[in-house]
XYZ file of C-alpha atoms in Angstrom:
235
model
C 0.038 -0.112 0.081
C 2.956 2.403 0.677
C 4.446 1.765 -2.616
C 1.067 2.410 -4.275
C 0.811 5.692 -2.447
C 4.063 6.793 -3.555
C 3.460 6.089 -7.156
C 1.420 9.336 -7.990
C 4.445 11.398 -6.711
C 6.690 9.212 -9.060
C 4.442 10.023 -11.948
C 4.336 13.777 -11.131
C 8.183 13.753 -11.004
C 8.314 12.052 -14.412
C 5.930 14.503 -15.780
C 7.928 17.577 -14.593
C 11.051 15.905 -16.055
C 9.408 15.472 -19.459
C 8.183 19.035 -19.441
C 11.648 20.461 -18.502
C 13.506 18.377 -21.032
C 11.071 19.260 -23.648
C 11.578 22.932 -22.970
C 15.266 22.651 -22.860
C 15.218 20.856 -26.349
C 12.916 23.231 -27.857
C 14.982 26.229 -26.795
C 18.293 24.545 -28.155
C 16.640 23.913 -31.540
C 15.148 27.409 -31.830
C 18.556 28.927 -31.013
C 20.206 26.673 -33.696
C 17.672 27.548 -36.378
C 17.607 31.322 -35.647
C 21.252 31.565 -36.582
C 20.563 31.258 -40.281
C 18.172 34.189 -40.672
C 20.364 36.267 -38.511
C 23.447 35.399 -40.483
C 21.628 36.164 -43.865
C 20.526 39.641 -42.497
C 24.139 40.330 -41.269
C 25.594 39.490 -44.570
C 23.073 41.473 -46.556
C 23.898 44.403 -44.403
C 27.677 43.878 -44.894
C 27.368 43.637 -48.518
C 24.584 46.192 -48.980
C 22.546 44.057 -51.307
C 18.800 44.053 -50.756
C 19.036 44.342 -46.980
C 15.416 45.569 -46.657
C 14.093 42.987 -49.079
C 15.988 39.980 -47.333
C 14.879 41.127 -43.980
C 11.154 41.369 -44.929
C 11.448 37.803 -46.569
C 12.975 36.414 -43.548
C 10.615 37.917 -41.165
C 7.516 36.685 -43.274
C 8.952 33.304 -43.382
C 9.460 33.252 -39.687
C 5.745 34.564 -38.989
C 4.381 31.932 -41.376
C 6.452 29.158 -39.700
C 5.343 30.347 -36.177
C 1.654 30.587 -37.347
C 1.791 27.091 -38.911
C 3.417 25.681 -35.904
C 0.779 27.236 -33.708
C -1.973 25.870 -35.911
C -0.596 22.359 -35.783
C -0.325 22.548 -31.991
C -3.869 23.585 -31.588
C -5.069 20.989 -33.813
C -3.106 18.481 -31.831
C -4.638 19.677 -28.612
C -8.176 19.629 -30.176
C -7.698 16.223 -31.622
C -6.367 14.910 -28.168
C -9.466 16.280 -26.621
C -11.774 14.551 -28.959
C -10.108 11.302 -28.495
C -10.561 11.652 -24.766
C -14.141 12.480 -25.132
C -14.628 9.011 -27.125
C -13.561 7.253 -23.884
C -16.920 5.784 -22.184
C -17.920 7.797 -19.055
C -18.012 4.706 -16.903
C -14.432 3.657 -17.809
C -12.262 3.193 -14.711
C -8.566 3.040 -15.389
C -7.566 -0.225 -13.522
C -5.582 -2.087 -16.127
C -1.845 -2.503 -16.067
C -1.386 -0.245 -19.033
C -3.266 2.622 -17.091
C -1.816 2.532 -13.787
C 0.956 -0.093 -13.678
C 1.042 -3.795 -12.896
C 1.409 -3.534 -9.113
C -1.479 -1.081 -8.693
C -3.720 -2.929 -11.113
C -3.116 -6.318 -9.132
C -3.752 -4.678 -5.890
C -7.174 -3.239 -7.135
C -8.201 -6.751 -8.590
C -7.291 -8.278 -5.290
C -9.444 -5.633 -3.364
C -12.322 -6.232 -5.828
C -12.264 -9.986 -5.365
C -12.145 -9.519 -1.547
C -15.180 -7.110 -1.706
C -17.198 -9.643 -3.774
C -16.482 -12.224 -1.054
C -17.630 -9.760 1.725
C -20.739 -8.991 -0.431
C -21.596 -12.928 -0.531
C -20.996 -13.318 3.167
C -23.143 -10.344 4.047
C -26.115 -11.253 1.940
C -29.068 -12.745 3.696
C -29.282 -16.563 3.686
C -33.105 -16.920 3.823
C -36.312 -15.336 2.441
C -36.935 -11.854 3.383
C -40.563 -10.587 3.269
C -41.347 -6.866 2.786
C -44.708 -6.184 4.301
C -46.773 -3.955 1.915
C -44.427 -4.552 -1.041
C -43.654 -7.643 -3.192
C -40.150 -8.136 -3.987
C -39.146 -11.852 -4.536
C -36.043 -13.085 -2.813
C -33.393 -15.055 -4.760
C -33.511 -17.578 -1.780
C -37.296 -17.977 -1.993
C -37.784 -21.238 -3.668
C -41.598 -21.515 -2.728
C -44.134 -21.404 -5.591
C -46.423 -18.421 -5.051
C -50.177 -18.709 -5.982
C -50.023 -15.848 -8.184
C -47.288 -14.479 -10.464
C -46.963 -10.836 -9.123
C -44.745 -8.056 -10.649
C -41.802 -6.779 -8.662
C -42.175 -4.054 -6.244
C -45.936 -4.309 -6.500
C -47.639 -2.328 -3.538
C -50.517 -4.342 -2.151
C -52.325 -1.318 -0.955
C -52.702 0.294 -4.317
C -54.324 -2.911 -5.733
C -56.843 -3.194 -2.917
C -57.703 0.574 -3.055
C -58.537 0.243 -6.780
C -61.855 -1.648 -5.915
C -63.233 1.229 -3.651
C -62.009 3.963 -5.788
C -63.536 2.600 -8.853
C -66.845 2.576 -7.068
C -66.503 5.943 -5.616
C -65.250 7.775 -8.609
C -66.691 5.938 -11.517
C -69.722 4.158 -10.088
C -68.729 0.939 -11.564
C -67.187 -2.481 -10.524
C -65.132 -4.233 -13.159
C -65.417 -8.022 -12.918
C -63.937 -8.835 -16.186
C -63.271 -7.156 -19.657
C -66.835 -7.887 -20.793
C -68.622 -7.666 -17.426
C -68.775 -4.154 -15.614
C -71.370 -3.466 -13.089
C -73.002 -0.099 -12.743
C -73.264 0.718 -8.998
C -74.532 3.626 -6.839
C -71.418 5.418 -5.617
C -73.017 6.566 -2.407
C -72.918 2.947 -1.066
C -69.873 0.901 0.128
C -68.774 -2.301 -1.430
C -70.148 -4.247 1.642
C -73.730 -2.677 1.089
C -73.559 -3.552 -2.624
C -72.763 -7.102 -1.883
C -75.073 -7.504 1.150
C -77.259 -9.947 -0.775
C -74.320 -12.310 -1.167
C -73.127 -12.226 2.314
C -74.799 -15.543 3.076
C -71.871 -17.056 1.018
C -69.046 -17.597 3.439
C -66.322 -17.001 0.884
C -67.933 -13.615 -0.176
C -68.179 -12.653 3.635
C -64.645 -13.644 4.065
C -63.650 -11.529 1.055
C -65.464 -8.356 2.489
C -63.916 -8.882 5.953
C -60.573 -9.210 4.378
C -61.085 -6.173 2.059
C -62.044 -3.893 4.943
C -59.334 -5.286 7.255
C -56.606 -4.699 4.704
C -57.798 -1.399 3.448
C -58.856 0.411 6.617
C -56.622 -1.151 9.428
C -53.542 0.746 8.425
C -51.410 -2.296 9.019
C -48.760 -3.514 6.791
C -50.174 -6.107 4.323
C -48.260 -9.370 4.088
C -48.087 -11.521 1.053
C -49.991 -14.415 2.357
C -52.918 -12.099 3.353
C -52.651 -10.507 -0.126
C -52.879 -13.773 -1.954
C -55.860 -14.914 0.102
C -57.518 -11.598 -0.788
C -56.844 -12.216 -4.546
C -58.262 -15.809 -4.242
C -61.458 -14.576 -2.649
C -61.845 -11.580 -5.174
C -61.521 -14.168 -7.989
C -64.301 -16.262 -6.503
C -66.396 -13.043 -6.009
C -65.915 -12.080 -9.614
C -67.079 -15.493 -10.865
C -70.096 -15.584 -8.420
C -71.894 -12.195 -8.843
């Protein structure tokens, strides 16, 4: 870990060394190349042959060269920026080519250790969430109904009463919709069927789950769905 912490400083030192050596090399090259135009100007002044013309030509060439070099440098920076933008955002530099062999192996080792900790920390049994259906990967039991994930039981139960209250209807199937008076409750509408123990059990379950304010468990919700299926077939 200590060697890994020191590695960023090592990279910074190498970067400074590269920048300094590049600046020294460029200064040396510019110094060597500047001798030729200076020599031409001096010789023209000595021989008095077209001093002004030679000076203008040399200055124009220098300006064109500097402008061309500047354009190439800006193009290089822009091209480099475009290439960096092509790197996917979720990309994390963890390979040996990015951060070195030692740091890459250490990261891989820690990632494996984190996966082991995750497996050890996961629950080893079925976890039931009252009020919300979320199947556990450890749950091997066969449910009576195939329910969608993150289903809120209370929302399903409230649909029946809200349909009667706001629409004055009770949908039993795609082809069977009852027109009801929205001034009466569901129990009052089904009072003539309460002699049937299953319908009475459905009404008791409906009122208990909707108005008690208690969390709804999966087994109670499945029992409610079974009774509701019987009611839709009976009335």
